[in-house]
Amino acid sequence: MALVYLGFSGSRDPLANPLTLFIWSVWFLLMPVIQITVGNLWAFLNPWYGIGRLFFKKPKVKINDNFSFVFSSAGFLLFSLFMLVYIAPDDPDILAFVVLIYFILNLFLMGFFGVEWLTKGECFTSFYTLLSKLSLIWFKDGTLFVGFFGSQLKNYKFYPPLSVLFLSIILATLSFDGLNETFLWFQIINVNPLEFYGRSSVITENSLGLIFFAIMLFIIFNLTIYLGHAFIKEKIIFRDIIGINSIALLPIALAYHIAHYLTSFLVDIQYFYKVLSDPLNLGMDLINIGEFNVTTSFFNTIETVKLIWFIQASAIVIGHVIAVLLAHSISENYLKTKSSVLISQLPISIFMVAYTFLGLWILSTPTVG
């Protein structure tokens, strides 16, 4: 709530307002990486959880494990449209209003569905909880475990089928936020890059493009999993295995997240450090940083540019490799023979290789503006 207050009362400059910098540069950029590295830290930071445990333990309406992904999918899609399509998502006043309404809305929904609404219907808690299942570190029954990405899923044989819709929207968002800046996309929507007047001139095109990309990704991934299991001798019910297989999309989504937002993070985190010392933009120096100047000099030397691009490309490649290994491990949970596992993995491996090339192309192609 303090950040929301600062959003309304602080600087109108997004690069000098604590709310804007925290939401877009710290929470949105860093939290997914933290979740998949050190475990479910979001469970301790979640602003609704304490209130839910105190006042909304018993639900008035029981929420279905599978259908709940409709809520989280709709929530993340609306967030994506706000982030990628809306003309001013980093305006402090607007962002503070959106955060406040979203906070109140989830309190209201917890009143109906209880505290379990957070892990089932609230899109960010659902996303972060899924990411934590891939983490290197996790707790179970009071014991600390350390293992490779996805080790927690070793004995998982089922996950709600509609999770594939949720993860398709997440991956589509992170891919489209890059594709929508390419000359190819401007050619598709028939907009001259030299006459581009900003987001306000392509709201409809980008909205439909994001939704179409998510639908196509959903269809292609479902088809990929179906084809992988259509030619094996074991009897498999598609509805029972599509959800657990969709978790293999998570490492790819995180890889795109790291690769696409690395450059903006390197700059914006400096602004956040600076605003910590003067959150009200009154000329204070609370943490004694002195005359701190934000630098972008690492974009001006070939050595650092090469290093940044290497990290971005490596993130995409490593993310896809982990996804392939995870998909293979997941299939071993419910398939009995090695031949069935190998056959089932052929289409999804082709899909992931193709998506790797798409990611590297988006990363390397020139962009508009």
Coordinates of C-alpha atoms in Angstrom, one line a residue:
M1 CA 0.0 0.0 0.0
A2 CA 2.9 2.3 0.6
L3 CA 4.0 1.8 -3.0
V4 CA 0.5 2.5 -4.2
Y5 CA 0.5 5.8 -2.2
L6 CA 3.9 6.7 -3.7
G7 CA 2.5 5.9 -7.2
F8 CA -0.2 8.5 -6.6
S9 CA 1.8 11.1 -4.7
G10 CA 5.4 10.6 -6.0
S11 CA 7.1 11.8 -9.2
R12 CA 5.2 11.8 -12.5
D13 CA 8.4 10.5 -14.1
P14 CA 8.2 6.7 -14.4
L15 CA 12.0 6.5 -13.9
A16 CA 11.7 8.5 -10.6
N17 CA 8.6 6.8 -9.1
P18 CA 9.2 3.9 -6.7
L19 CA 6.0 2.1 -7.7
T20 CA 6.7 2.1 -11.4
L21 CA 10.3 1.0 -11.0
F22 CA 9.4 -1.7 -8.4
I23 CA 6.6 -3.2 -10.5
W24 CA 8.3 -3.3 -13.8
S25 CA 12.0 -3.5 -12.9
V26 CA 12.1 -5.6 -9.7
W27 CA 8.9 -7.5 -9.1
F28 CA 8.1 -8.4 -12.8
L29 CA 11.7 -8.9 -13.9
L30 CA 13.3 -10.5 -10.9
M31 CA 10.6 -12.6 -9.2
P32 CA 10.4 -15.3 -11.9
V33 CA 14.2 -15.8 -11.8
I34 CA 14.1 -16.0 -8.0
Q35 CA 11.2 -18.5 -8.0
I36 CA 13.0 -20.9 -10.2
T37 CA 16.3 -20.5 -8.4
V38 CA 15.7 -20.5 -4.7
G39 CA 12.1 -21.7 -4.4
N40 CA 8.7 -20.2 -3.6
L41 CA 9.8 -16.9 -2.0
W42 CA 6.5 -15.4 -3.3
A43 CA 4.6 -17.5 -0.8
F44 CA 6.2 -15.3 1.9
L45 CA 5.9 -12.0 0.0
N46 CA 2.4 -12.4 -1.3
P47 CA 0.4 -9.4 -0.1
W48 CA -2.9 -11.3 0.0
Y49 CA -1.8 -14.4 1.8
G50 CA -1.8 -13.1 5.4
I51 CA -5.2 -11.5 5.0
G52 CA -6.5 -14.7 3.4
R53 CA -5.3 -16.9 6.3
L54 CA -6.9 -14.6 8.8
F55 CA -10.2 -13.9 7.3
F56 CA -10.9 -16.3 4.3
K57 CA -9.8 -19.7 5.4
K58 CA -13.1 -21.4 4.5
P59 CA -14.4 -20.8 1.0
K60 CA -18.0 -20.1 0.2
V61 CA -17.6 -21.6 -3.2
K62 CA -15.3 -24.5 -4.0
I63 CA -13.1 -23.7 -7.0
N64 CA -12.3 -26.5 -9.4
D65 CA -8.6 -27.3 -9.9
N66 CA -8.9 -27.4 -13.7
F67 CA -11.4 -24.7 -14.3
S68 CA -9.5 -22.3 -12.1
F69 CA -6.9 -22.0 -14.9
V70 CA -9.6 -20.1 -16.9
F71 CA -9.4 -17.3 -14.3
S72 CA -5.6 -17.3 -14.1
S73 CA -5.4 -17.4 -18.0
A74 CA -7.9 -14.4 -18.3
G75 CA -6.0 -12.5 -15.6
F76 CA -2.6 -13.0 -17.3
L77 CA -4.0 -12.1 -20.7
L78 CA -5.4 -8.8 -19.3
F79 CA -2.1 -8.1 -17.7
S80 CA -0.3 -8.8 -21.0
L81 CA -2.6 -6.5 -22.9
F82 CA -2.0 -3.8 -20.3
M83 CA 1.8 -4.2 -20.5
L84 CA 2.2 -4.6 -24.2
V85 CA -0.8 -2.8 -25.8
Y86 CA -2.0 0.0 -23.5
I87 CA -0.5 3.3 -24.3
A88 CA 1.0 4.2 -20.9
P89 CA 1.4 1.1 -18.6
D90 CA 4.3 2.9 -16.8
D91 CA 2.4 6.1 -15.9
P92 CA 2.5 6.2 -12.1
D93 CA -1.1 7.3 -11.6
I94 CA -2.5 4.7 -14.0
L95 CA -0.3 1.9 -12.6
A96 CA -1.2 2.8 -9.0
F97 CA -4.9 2.7 -9.9
V98 CA -4.5 -0.7 -11.6
V99 CA -2.5 -2.2 -8.8
L100 CA -5.1 -0.9 -6.2
I101 CA -8.1 -2.3 -8.1
Y102 CA -6.3 -5.6 -8.7
F103 CA -5.5 -5.9 -5.0
I104 CA -9.1 -5.2 -4.0
L105 CA -10.5 -7.5 -6.6
N106 CA -8.5 -10.4 -5.3
L107 CA -9.6 -9.7 -1.8
F108 CA -13.2 -9.8 -3.0
L109 CA -12.6 -13.1 -4.8
M110 CA -10.9 -14.6 -1.8
G111 CA -14.2 -13.9 0.0
F112 CA -15.9 -16.3 -2.3
F113 CA -13.2 -18.9 -3.0
G114 CA -11.1 -18.7 0.2
V115 CA -7.4 -18.4 0.4
E116 CA -6.9 -21.2 -2.1
W117 CA -8.0 -18.7 -4.7
L118 CA -4.5 -17.3 -4.7
T119 CA -2.8 -20.5 -5.9
K120 CA -5.6 -21.5 -8.2
G121 CA -7.1 -18.3 -9.7
E122 CA -4.8 -15.4 -9.1
C123 CA -2.5 -15.4 -12.2
F124 CA 0.8 -14.3 -10.7
T125 CA 0.6 -16.7 -7.7
S126 CA -0.3 -19.5 -10.1
F127 CA 2.6 -18.6 -12.3
Y128 CA 5.1 -18.2 -9.5
T129 CA 3.9 -21.4 -7.8
L130 CA 4.5 -23.3 -11.1
L131 CA 7.9 -21.8 -11.5
S132 CA 8.8 -22.8 -7.9
K133 CA 8.2 -26.5 -8.9
L134 CA 11.2 -26.2 -11.1
S135 CA 13.5 -24.6 -8.6
L136 CA 16.9 -25.8 -7.6
I137 CA 16.0 -25.6 -3.9
W138 CA 12.7 -26.6 -2.2
F139 CA 11.3 -27.6 1.2
K140 CA 9.1 -30.7 1.8
D141 CA 7.9 -31.8 5.3
G142 CA 10.4 -29.5 6.9
T143 CA 13.4 -30.9 4.9
L144 CA 15.5 -28.9 2.5
F145 CA 16.1 -30.5 -0.9
V146 CA 18.5 -29.5 -3.6
G147 CA 18.2 -30.9 -7.1
F148 CA 18.3 -30.2 -10.9
F149 CA 15.5 -28.1 -12.5
G150 CA 12.3 -30.0 -12.3
S151 CA 13.4 -32.7 -9.9
Q152 CA 10.3 -32.0 -7.8
L153 CA 8.1 -33.2 -10.7
K154 CA 9.7 -36.7 -10.7
N155 CA 6.6 -38.4 -9.4
Y156 CA 4.0 -36.1 -11.0
K157 CA 1.7 -38.1 -13.4
F158 CA -1.1 -35.6 -13.7
Y159 CA -1.7 -31.8 -13.8
P160 CA -4.9 -30.0 -14.7
P161 CA -5.4 -30.0 -18.5
L162 CA -6.3 -26.3 -18.8
S163 CA -2.8 -25.4 -17.4
V164 CA -1.7 -25.6 -21.1
L165 CA -3.9 -22.6 -21.9
F166 CA -2.4 -20.6 -19.0
L167 CA 1.2 -21.4 -20.0
S168 CA 0.5 -20.8 -23.7
I169 CA -0.6 -17.3 -22.9
I170 CA 2.5 -16.7 -20.7
L171 CA 4.9 -17.9 -23.4
A172 CA 3.0 -16.1 -26.1
T173 CA 3.3 -12.8 -24.1
L174 CA 7.0 -13.1 -23.6
S175 CA 7.6 -14.0 -27.3
F176 CA 5.2 -11.4 -28.7
D177 CA 7.0 -8.7 -26.6
G178 CA 9.8 -8.6 -29.1
L179 CA 8.1 -9.9 -32.2
N180 CA 5.8 -6.9 -32.1
E181 CA 8.9 -4.6 -32.5
T182 CA 10.3 -6.4 -35.6
F183 CA 10.0 -5.1 -39.2
L184 CA 8.3 -8.4 -40.1
W185 CA 5.4 -7.6 -37.7
F186 CA 5.0 -4.1 -39.1
Q187 CA 4.9 -5.6 -42.6
I188 CA 2.2 -8.1 -41.4
I189 CA 0.0 -5.3 -39.9
N190 CA 0.8 -3.1 -43.0
V191 CA 2.3 -0.2 -41.0
N192 CA 5.1 1.9 -42.4
P193 CA 7.9 2.0 -39.7
L194 CA 8.8 5.5 -40.8
E195 CA 5.2 6.6 -40.2
F196 CA 4.8 4.8 -36.8
Y197 CA 3.2 7.1 -34.3
G198 CA 3.5 4.9 -31.2
R199 CA 1.4 2.4 -29.4
S200 CA -1.8 4.3 -29.8
S201 CA -1.8 3.7 -33.5
V202 CA -1.6 -0.1 -33.3
I203 CA -3.7 -1.0 -30.3
T204 CA -6.1 -3.1 -32.3
E205 CA -3.4 -4.8 -34.3
N206 CA -1.2 -5.7 -31.3
S207 CA -4.2 -6.8 -29.2
L208 CA -5.4 -9.2 -31.9
G209 CA -1.8 -10.3 -32.7
L210 CA -1.1 -11.2 -29.1
I211 CA -4.4 -13.2 -28.8
F212 CA -3.9 -14.9 -32.1
F213 CA -0.3 -15.8 -31.2
A214 CA -1.5 -17.3 -27.9
I215 CA -4.3 -19.3 -29.6
M216 CA -1.9 -20.7 -32.2
L217 CA 0.7 -21.6 -29.6
F218 CA -2.1 -23.4 -27.6
I219 CA -3.2 -25.3 -30.7
I220 CA 0.3 -26.2 -31.9
F221 CA 1.4 -27.5 -28.5
N222 CA -1.7 -29.6 -28.1
L223 CA -1.2 -31.0 -31.6
T224 CA 2.5 -31.7 -30.8
I225 CA 1.6 -33.7 -27.6
Y226 CA -1.2 -35.5 -29.4
L227 CA 1.0 -36.6 -32.3
G228 CA 3.7 -37.7 -29.9
H229 CA 1.4 -40.1 -28.3
A230 CA -0.7 -41.2 -31.3
F231 CA 1.9 -43.7 -32.5
I232 CA 2.8 -45.5 -29.3
K233 CA 1.4 -48.8 -28.3
E234 CA 0.5 -47.8 -24.7
K235 CA -3.0 -46.6 -24.1
I236 CA -3.0 -42.9 -23.1
I237 CA -5.9 -40.6 -22.3
F238 CA -4.9 -37.2 -23.8
R239 CA -6.7 -35.2 -21.2
D240 CA -4.6 -36.9 -18.5
I241 CA -1.2 -36.0 -19.9
I242 CA -1.5 -32.7 -21.6
G243 CA -1.4 -30.7 -18.4
I244 CA 1.7 -32.3 -17.0
N245 CA 3.5 -32.0 -20.4
S246 CA 2.7 -28.3 -20.6
I247 CA 5.0 -27.6 -17.6
A248 CA 7.9 -28.2 -20.0
L249 CA 7.0 -24.8 -21.5
L250 CA 8.1 -23.1 -18.3
P251 CA 11.9 -23.1 -18.9
I252 CA 11.3 -21.7 -22.3
A253 CA 9.1 -18.9 -20.9
L254 CA 11.7 -18.1 -18.3
A255 CA 14.5 -18.1 -21.0
Y256 CA 12.6 -15.6 -23.1
H257 CA 11.9 -13.5 -20.0
I258 CA 15.7 -13.3 -19.2
A259 CA 16.8 -12.8 -22.8
H260 CA 14.3 -10.1 -23.7
Y261 CA 14.3 -8.0 -20.5
L262 CA 18.0 -8.2 -19.6
T263 CA 19.0 -5.0 -21.3
S264 CA 16.2 -2.9 -19.8
F265 CA 16.9 -4.5 -16.4
L266 CA 20.5 -3.4 -16.5
V267 CA 19.4 0.2 -16.9
D268 CA 16.2 0.3 -14.8
I269 CA 17.7 -1.3 -11.8
Q270 CA 20.1 1.6 -11.5
Y271 CA 17.1 4.0 -11.5
F272 CA 15.5 1.9 -8.8
Y273 CA 18.7 2.0 -6.7
K274 CA 18.7 5.8 -7.1
V275 CA 15.0 6.2 -6.2
L276 CA 15.5 4.2 -3.0
S277 CA 17.5 7.1 -1.7
D278 CA 14.8 9.7 -2.7
P279 CA 11.4 7.9 -2.9
L280 CA 9.4 11.2 -2.8
N281 CA 11.6 13.0 -5.3
L282 CA 12.4 15.8 -2.7
G283 CA 16.2 15.8 -3.1
M284 CA 16.8 13.4 -0.1
D285 CA 19.7 11.0 0.1
L286 CA 18.4 8.3 2.6
I287 CA 21.0 5.6 1.8
N288 CA 23.9 8.0 1.1
I289 CA 24.6 7.3 -2.5
G290 CA 25.8 10.8 -3.3
E291 CA 25.8 11.9 -6.9
F292 CA 24.8 8.6 -8.5
N293 CA 24.5 8.7 -12.2
V294 CA 22.7 6.1 -14.3
T295 CA 25.0 4.7 -17.0
T296 CA 24.4 2.9 -20.3
S297 CA 28.0 2.9 -21.2
F298 CA 27.9 -0.9 -21.5
F299 CA 25.9 -0.5 -24.7
N300 CA 28.7 1.5 -26.3
T301 CA 31.6 -0.9 -26.2
I302 CA 31.8 -4.0 -28.4
E303 CA 33.0 -6.2 -25.6
T304 CA 30.1 -5.6 -23.2
V305 CA 27.6 -5.7 -26.1
K306 CA 28.9 -9.2 -27.1
L307 CA 28.7 -10.3 -23.5
I308 CA 25.1 -9.2 -23.1
W309 CA 24.1 -10.9 -26.4
F310 CA 26.0 -14.0 -25.3
I311 CA 24.0 -14.1 -22.1
Q312 CA 20.7 -13.6 -23.9
A313 CA 21.4 -16.3 -26.5
S314 CA 22.7 -18.7 -23.9
A315 CA 19.5 -18.2 -21.8
I316 CA 17.4 -19.1 -24.8
V317 CA 19.4 -22.2 -25.7
I318 CA 19.8 -23.4 -22.2
G319 CA 16.1 -22.8 -21.5
H320 CA 15.2 -25.0 -24.4
V321 CA 17.7 -27.7 -23.5
I322 CA 16.2 -27.9 -20.0
A323 CA 12.7 -27.9 -21.5
V324 CA 13.6 -30.9 -23.6
L325 CA 15.1 -32.8 -20.7
L326 CA 12.1 -31.9 -18.5
A327 CA 9.7 -33.1 -21.1
H328 CA 11.6 -36.4 -21.4
S329 CA 11.6 -36.8 -17.6
I330 CA 7.9 -36.1 -17.4
S331 CA 7.0 -38.7 -20.0
E332 CA 9.0 -41.3 -18.0
N333 CA 6.5 -40.7 -15.2
Y334 CA 3.6 -42.2 -17.0
L335 CA 5.0 -44.2 -19.9
K336 CA 6.3 -47.7 -19.3
T337 CA 8.7 -48.4 -22.1
K338 CA 11.7 -46.6 -23.4
S339 CA 10.4 -46.8 -27.0
S340 CA 7.2 -45.1 -26.0
V341 CA 9.1 -42.3 -24.3
L342 CA 11.4 -41.8 -27.3
I343 CA 8.5 -41.7 -29.8
S344 CA 6.5 -39.4 -27.7
Q345 CA 9.3 -36.9 -27.5
L346 CA 10.0 -36.6 -31.2
P347 CA 7.3 -34.0 -32.1
I348 CA 7.9 -31.9 -28.9
S349 CA 11.6 -31.9 -29.6
I350 CA 11.0 -30.6 -33.1
F351 CA 8.7 -27.9 -31.7
M352 CA 11.3 -26.8 -29.1
V353 CA 14.1 -26.7 -31.7
A354 CA 11.9 -24.6 -34.0
Y355 CA 11.0 -22.3 -31.1
T356 CA 14.7 -21.9 -30.3
F357 CA 15.4 -20.6 -33.8
L358 CA 12.4 -18.2 -33.4
G359 CA 13.8 -16.9 -30.1
L360 CA 17.3 -16.4 -31.5
W361 CA 15.8 -14.7 -34.6
I362 CA 13.7 -12.3 -32.5
L363 CA 16.8 -11.5 -30.4
S364 CA 19.0 -10.8 -33.4
T365 CA 16.7 -9.1 -35.9
P366 CA 16.5 -5.3 -36.2
T367 CA 13.6 -3.6 -34.5
V368 CA 11.5 -0.5 -35.1
G369 CA 12.2 2.5 -32.9

